[in-house]
mmCIF file of C-alpha atoms in Angstrom:
data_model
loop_
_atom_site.group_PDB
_atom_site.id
_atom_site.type_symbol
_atom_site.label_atom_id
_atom_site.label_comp_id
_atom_site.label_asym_id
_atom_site.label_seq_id
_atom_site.Cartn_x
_atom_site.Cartn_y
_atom_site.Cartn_z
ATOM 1 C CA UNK A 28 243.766 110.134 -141.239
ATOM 2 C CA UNK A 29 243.825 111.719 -137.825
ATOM 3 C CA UNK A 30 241.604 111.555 -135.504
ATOM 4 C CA UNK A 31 241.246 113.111 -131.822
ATOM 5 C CA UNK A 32 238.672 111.881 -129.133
ATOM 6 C CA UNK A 33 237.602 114.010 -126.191
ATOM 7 C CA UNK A 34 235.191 112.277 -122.834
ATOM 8 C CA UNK A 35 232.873 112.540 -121.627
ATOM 9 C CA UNK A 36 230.999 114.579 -123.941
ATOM 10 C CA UNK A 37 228.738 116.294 -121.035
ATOM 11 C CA UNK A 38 229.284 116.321 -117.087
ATOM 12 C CA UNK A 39 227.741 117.774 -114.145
ATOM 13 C CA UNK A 40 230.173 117.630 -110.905
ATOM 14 C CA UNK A 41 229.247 119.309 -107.714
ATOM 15 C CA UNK A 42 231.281 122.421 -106.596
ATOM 16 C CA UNK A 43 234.595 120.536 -104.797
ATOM 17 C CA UNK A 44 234.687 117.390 -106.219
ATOM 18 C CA UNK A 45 237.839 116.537 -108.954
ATOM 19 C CA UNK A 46 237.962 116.509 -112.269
ATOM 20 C CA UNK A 47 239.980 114.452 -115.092
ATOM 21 C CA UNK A 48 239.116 114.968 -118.721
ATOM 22 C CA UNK A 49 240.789 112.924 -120.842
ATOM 23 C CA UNK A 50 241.908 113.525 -124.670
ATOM 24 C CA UNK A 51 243.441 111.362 -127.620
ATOM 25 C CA UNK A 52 244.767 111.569 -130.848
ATOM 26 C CA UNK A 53 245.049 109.148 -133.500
ATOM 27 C CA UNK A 54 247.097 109.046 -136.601
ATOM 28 C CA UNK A 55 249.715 111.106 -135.566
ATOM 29 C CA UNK A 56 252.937 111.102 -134.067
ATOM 30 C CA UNK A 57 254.476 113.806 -131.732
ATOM 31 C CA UNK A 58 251.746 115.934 -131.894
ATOM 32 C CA UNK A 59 251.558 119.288 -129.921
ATOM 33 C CA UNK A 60 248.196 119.089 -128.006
ATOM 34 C CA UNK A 61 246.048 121.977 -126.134
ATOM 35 C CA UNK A 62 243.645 122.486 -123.740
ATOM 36 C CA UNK A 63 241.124 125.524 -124.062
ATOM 37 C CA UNK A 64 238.345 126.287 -122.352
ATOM 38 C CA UNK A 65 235.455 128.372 -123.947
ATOM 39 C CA UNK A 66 233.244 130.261 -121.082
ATOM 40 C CA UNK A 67 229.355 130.638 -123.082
ATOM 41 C CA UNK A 68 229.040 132.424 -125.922
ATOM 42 C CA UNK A 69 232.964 133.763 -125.407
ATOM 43 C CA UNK A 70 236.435 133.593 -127.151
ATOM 44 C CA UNK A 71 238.901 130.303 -126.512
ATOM 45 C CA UNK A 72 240.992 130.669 -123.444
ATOM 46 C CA UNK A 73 244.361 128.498 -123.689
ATOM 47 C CA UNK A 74 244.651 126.761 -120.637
ATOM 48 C CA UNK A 75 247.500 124.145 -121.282
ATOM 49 C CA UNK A 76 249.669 123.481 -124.428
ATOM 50 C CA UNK A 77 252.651 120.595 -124.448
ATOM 51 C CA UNK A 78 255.267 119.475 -126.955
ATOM 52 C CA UNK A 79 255.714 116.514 -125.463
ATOM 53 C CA UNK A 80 255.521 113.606 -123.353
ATOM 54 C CA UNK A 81 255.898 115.290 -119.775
ATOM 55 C CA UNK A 82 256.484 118.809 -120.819
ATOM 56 C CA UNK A 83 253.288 120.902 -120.014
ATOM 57 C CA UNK A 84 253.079 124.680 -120.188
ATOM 58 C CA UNK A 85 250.731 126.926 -118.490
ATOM 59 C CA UNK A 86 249.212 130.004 -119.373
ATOM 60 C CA UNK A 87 246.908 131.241 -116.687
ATOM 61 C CA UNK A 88 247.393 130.271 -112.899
ATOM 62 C CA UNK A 89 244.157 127.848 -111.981
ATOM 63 C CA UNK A 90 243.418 125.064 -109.911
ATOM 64 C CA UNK A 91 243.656 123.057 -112.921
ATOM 65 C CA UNK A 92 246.494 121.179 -113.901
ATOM 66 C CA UNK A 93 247.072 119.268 -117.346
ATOM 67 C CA UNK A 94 249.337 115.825 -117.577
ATOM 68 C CA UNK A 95 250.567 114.349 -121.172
ATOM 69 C CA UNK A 96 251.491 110.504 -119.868
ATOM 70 C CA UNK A 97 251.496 109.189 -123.527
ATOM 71 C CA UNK A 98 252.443 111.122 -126.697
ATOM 72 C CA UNK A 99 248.670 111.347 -127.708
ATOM 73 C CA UNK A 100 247.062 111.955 -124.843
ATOM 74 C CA UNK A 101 246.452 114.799 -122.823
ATOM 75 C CA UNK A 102 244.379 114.536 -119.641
ATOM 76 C CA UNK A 103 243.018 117.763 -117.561
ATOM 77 C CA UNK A 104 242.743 117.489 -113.993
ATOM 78 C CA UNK A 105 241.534 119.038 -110.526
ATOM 79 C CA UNK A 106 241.505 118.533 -107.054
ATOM 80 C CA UNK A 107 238.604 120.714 -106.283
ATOM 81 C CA UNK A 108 235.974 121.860 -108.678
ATOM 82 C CA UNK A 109 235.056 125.713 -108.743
ATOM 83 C CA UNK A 110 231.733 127.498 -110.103
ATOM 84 C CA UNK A 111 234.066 129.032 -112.503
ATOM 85 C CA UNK A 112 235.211 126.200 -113.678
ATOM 86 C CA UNK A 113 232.343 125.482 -115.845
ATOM 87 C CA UNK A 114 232.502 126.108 -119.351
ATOM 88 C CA UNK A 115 233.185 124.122 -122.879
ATOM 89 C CA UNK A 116 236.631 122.362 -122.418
ATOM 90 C CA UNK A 117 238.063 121.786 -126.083
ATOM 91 C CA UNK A 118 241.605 119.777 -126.949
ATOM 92 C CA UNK A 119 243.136 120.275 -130.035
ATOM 93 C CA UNK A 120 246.814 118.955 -131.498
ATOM 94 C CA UNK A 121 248.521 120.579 -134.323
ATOM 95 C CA UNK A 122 251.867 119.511 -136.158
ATOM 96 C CA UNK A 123 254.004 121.831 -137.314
ATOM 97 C CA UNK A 124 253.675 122.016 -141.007
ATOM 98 C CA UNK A 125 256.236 124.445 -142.457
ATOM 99 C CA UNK A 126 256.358 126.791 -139.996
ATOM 100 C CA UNK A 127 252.195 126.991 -140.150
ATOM 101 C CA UNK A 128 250.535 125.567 -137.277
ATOM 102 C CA UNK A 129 247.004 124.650 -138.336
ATOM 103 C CA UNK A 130 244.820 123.746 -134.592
ATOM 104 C CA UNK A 131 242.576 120.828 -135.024
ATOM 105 C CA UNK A 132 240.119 120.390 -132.246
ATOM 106 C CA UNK A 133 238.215 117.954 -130.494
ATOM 107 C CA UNK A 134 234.459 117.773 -130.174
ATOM 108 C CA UNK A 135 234.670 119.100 -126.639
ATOM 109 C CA UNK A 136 233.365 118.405 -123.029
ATOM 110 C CA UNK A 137 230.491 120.453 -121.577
ATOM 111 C CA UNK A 138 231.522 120.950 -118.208
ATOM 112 C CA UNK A 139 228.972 122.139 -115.514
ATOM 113 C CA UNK A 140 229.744 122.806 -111.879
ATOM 114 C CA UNK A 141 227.005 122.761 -109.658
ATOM 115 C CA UNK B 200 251.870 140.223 -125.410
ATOM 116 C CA UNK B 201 250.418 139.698 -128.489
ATOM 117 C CA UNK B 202 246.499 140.146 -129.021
ATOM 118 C CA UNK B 203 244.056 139.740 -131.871
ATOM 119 C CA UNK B 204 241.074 141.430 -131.908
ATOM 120 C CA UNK B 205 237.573 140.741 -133.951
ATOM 121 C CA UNK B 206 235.290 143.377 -134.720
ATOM 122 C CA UNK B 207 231.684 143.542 -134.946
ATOM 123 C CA UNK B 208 231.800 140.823 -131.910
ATOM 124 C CA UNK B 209 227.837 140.127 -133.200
ATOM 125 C CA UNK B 210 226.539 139.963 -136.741
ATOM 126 C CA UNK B 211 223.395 139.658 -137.453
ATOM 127 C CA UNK B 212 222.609 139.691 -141.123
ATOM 128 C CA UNK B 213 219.545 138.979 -143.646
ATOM 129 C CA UNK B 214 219.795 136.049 -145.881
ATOM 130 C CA UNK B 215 220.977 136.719 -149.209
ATOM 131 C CA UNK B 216 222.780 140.176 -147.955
ATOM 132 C CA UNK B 217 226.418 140.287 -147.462
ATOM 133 C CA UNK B 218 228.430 140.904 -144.993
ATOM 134 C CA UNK B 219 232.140 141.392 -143.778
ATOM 135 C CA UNK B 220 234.134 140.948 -140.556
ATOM 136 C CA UNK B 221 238.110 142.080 -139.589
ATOM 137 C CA UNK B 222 240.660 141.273 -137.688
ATOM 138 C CA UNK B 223 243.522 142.808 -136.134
ATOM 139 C CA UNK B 224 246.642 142.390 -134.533
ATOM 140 C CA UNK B 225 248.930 144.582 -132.380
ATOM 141 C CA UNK B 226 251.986 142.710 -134.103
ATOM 142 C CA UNK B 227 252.786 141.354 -137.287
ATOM 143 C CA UNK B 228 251.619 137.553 -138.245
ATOM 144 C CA UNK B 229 253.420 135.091 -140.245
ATOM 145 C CA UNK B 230 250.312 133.582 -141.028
ATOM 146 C CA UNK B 231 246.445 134.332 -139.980
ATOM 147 C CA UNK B 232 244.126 131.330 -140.008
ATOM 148 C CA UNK B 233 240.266 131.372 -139.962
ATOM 149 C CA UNK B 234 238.476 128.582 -137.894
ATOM 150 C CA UNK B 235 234.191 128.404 -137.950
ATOM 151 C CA UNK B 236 232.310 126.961 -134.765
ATOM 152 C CA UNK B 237 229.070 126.320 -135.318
ATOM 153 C CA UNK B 238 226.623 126.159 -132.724
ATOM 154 C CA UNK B 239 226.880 123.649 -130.286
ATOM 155 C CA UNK B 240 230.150 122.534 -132.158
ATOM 156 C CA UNK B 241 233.859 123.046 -131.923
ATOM 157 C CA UNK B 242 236.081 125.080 -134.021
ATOM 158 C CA UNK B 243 236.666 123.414 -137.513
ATOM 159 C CA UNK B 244 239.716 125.439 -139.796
ATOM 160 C CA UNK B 245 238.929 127.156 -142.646
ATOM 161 C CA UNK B 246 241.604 128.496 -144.763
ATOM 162 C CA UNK B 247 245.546 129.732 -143.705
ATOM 163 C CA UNK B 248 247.003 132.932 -145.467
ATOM 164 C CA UNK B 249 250.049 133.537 -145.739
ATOM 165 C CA UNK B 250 251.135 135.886 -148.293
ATOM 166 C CA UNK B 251 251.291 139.521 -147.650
ATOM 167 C CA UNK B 252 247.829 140.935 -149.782
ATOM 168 C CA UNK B 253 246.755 137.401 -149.795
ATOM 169 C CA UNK B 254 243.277 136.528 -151.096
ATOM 170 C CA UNK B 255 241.985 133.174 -151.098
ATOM 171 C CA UNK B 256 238.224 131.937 -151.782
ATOM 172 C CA UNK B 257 236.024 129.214 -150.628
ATOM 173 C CA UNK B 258 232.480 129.544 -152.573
ATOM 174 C CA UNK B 259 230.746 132.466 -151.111
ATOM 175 C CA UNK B 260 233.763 133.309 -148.753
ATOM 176 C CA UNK B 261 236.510 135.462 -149.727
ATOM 177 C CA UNK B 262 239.296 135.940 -146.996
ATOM 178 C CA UNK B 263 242.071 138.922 -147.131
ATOM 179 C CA UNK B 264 245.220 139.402 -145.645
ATOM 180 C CA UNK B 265 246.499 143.329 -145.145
ATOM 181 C CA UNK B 266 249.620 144.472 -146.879
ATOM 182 C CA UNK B 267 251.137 144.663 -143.649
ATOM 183 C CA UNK B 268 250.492 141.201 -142.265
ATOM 184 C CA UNK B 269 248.134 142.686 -139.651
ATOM 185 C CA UNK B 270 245.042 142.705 -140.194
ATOM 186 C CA UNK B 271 242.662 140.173 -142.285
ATOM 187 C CA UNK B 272 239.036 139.938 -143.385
ATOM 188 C CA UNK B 273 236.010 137.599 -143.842
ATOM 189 C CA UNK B 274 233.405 138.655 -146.371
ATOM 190 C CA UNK B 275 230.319 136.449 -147.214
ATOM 191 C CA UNK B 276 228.783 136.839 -150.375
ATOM 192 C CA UNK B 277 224.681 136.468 -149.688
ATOM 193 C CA UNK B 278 224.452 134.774 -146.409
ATOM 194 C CA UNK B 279 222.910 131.720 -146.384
ATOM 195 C CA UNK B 280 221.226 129.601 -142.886
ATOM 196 C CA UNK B 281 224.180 127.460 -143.036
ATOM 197 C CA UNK B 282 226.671 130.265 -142.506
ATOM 198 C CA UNK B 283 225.450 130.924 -138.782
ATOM 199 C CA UNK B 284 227.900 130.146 -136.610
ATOM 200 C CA UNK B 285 230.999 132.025 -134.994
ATOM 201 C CA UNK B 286 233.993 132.871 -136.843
ATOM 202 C CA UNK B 287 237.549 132.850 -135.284
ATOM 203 C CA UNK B 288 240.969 134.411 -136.584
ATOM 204 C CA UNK B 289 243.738 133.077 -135.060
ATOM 205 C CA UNK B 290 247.724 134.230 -135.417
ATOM 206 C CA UNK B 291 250.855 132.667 -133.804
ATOM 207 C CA UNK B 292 252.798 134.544 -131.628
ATOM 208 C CA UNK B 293 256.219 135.985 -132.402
ATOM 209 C CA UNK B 294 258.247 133.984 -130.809
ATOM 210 C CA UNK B 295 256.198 130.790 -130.666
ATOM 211 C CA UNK B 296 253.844 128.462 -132.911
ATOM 212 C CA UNK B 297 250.865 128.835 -130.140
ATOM 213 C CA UNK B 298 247.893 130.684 -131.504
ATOM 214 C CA UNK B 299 246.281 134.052 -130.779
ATOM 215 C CA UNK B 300 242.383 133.543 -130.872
ATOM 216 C CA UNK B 301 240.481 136.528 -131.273
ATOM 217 C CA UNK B 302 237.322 136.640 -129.444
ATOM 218 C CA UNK B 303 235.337 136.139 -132.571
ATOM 219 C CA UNK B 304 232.204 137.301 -134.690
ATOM 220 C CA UNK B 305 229.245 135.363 -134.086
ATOM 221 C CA UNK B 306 226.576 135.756 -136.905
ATOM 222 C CA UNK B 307 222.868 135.479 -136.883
ATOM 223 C CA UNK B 308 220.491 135.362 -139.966
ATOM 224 C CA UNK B 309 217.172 136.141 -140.300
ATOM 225 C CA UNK B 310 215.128 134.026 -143.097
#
């Protein structure tokens, strides 16, 4: 069965400092992975997507970047941390099942910015 | 762009009442999924519709898909504790397999 892993669970980083969050799926091959970020008590803002190994789009201009350096896993960087940067990061992959995408997510990172 | 939109944003609901939430979409869905975060948690899927008029149950939840592949619906036969939580619909876009989230319906119940 597949599984996908998200660290750390929690952080606290101080306003400027970088950022990597890393994600990983198991039991899957090719999968196309996301990165959303979910502000408190909001809606899921896609950050990232990729459908594969090196190809990363972007939906909304940040300082954050996202790399894929292996099939399953997805890492989400920055150089320099902003307040608004905290929220509740989330990864999720999805295959494509008959035209149907079905998103499964990953437990999440709690990211605060201090 | 496309964009998927939730109404009521809250719900807050007594327990064994019922209770019903929509969503709509500016453009026509192949499919309409419904995805359940639970407090402190992540989104978990629920159910995919596909069919235009679609109906589909799980236990006390019955989800609907319009006629016109626009709009769907969540209804909750009486709420129980366990159904707290926030409830997503999410559509892919026209021209892609990336999903639409709406901003969801988070419900509340009162014992």
């Amino acid at each position: 069965s597949q599984t996908i892993h998200q660290w750390p669970a929690t952080l606290v980083q101080p306003v400027g400092s970088p950022l990597s969050l890393e994600c990983t799926v198991e039991g899957t091959s090719n999968p196309n992975l996301y990165w959303y970020r979910q502000a408190a008590g909001r809606g899921l803002q896609l950050l990232f997507y990729s459908v594969g190994i090196g190809q990363i789009s972007s939906e909304v201009p940040q300082n954050l970047s996202a790399s894929r350096p292996q099939d399953r896993q997805f890492i989400l960087s920055s150089k320099k941390l902003l307040l608004s940067d905290s929220g509740f990061y989330l990864c999720a992959w999805s295959v494509l099942e008959q035209v149907r995408e079905t998103q499964y997510f990953g437990p999440g990172t709690r990211l605060l910015v201090l | 762009g496309q964009q998927v939109m939730q109404i009521p944003q809250y719900q807050h609901v007594q327990e064994g009442e019922d209770f019903t939430t929509y969503c709509n979409s500016s453009t026509t869905l192949s499919n309409i999924q419904w995805y359940k975060q639970r407090p402190g948690g992540h989104p978990v899927f629920l159910i995919q519709l596909v069919k235009s008029g679609e109906v589909k149950k799980q236990k006390r939840l019955t989800f609907q898909f319009g006629e016109a592949k626009k709009n769907s619906s969540l209804h909750i036969t009486a709420t129980q504790t366990t159904d707290v939580g926030t409830y997503f619909c999410a559509g892919p876009g026209p021209n892609d397999y990336k999903l639409s989230f709406g901003a969801g319906t988070t419900v509340t119940v009162r014992a």
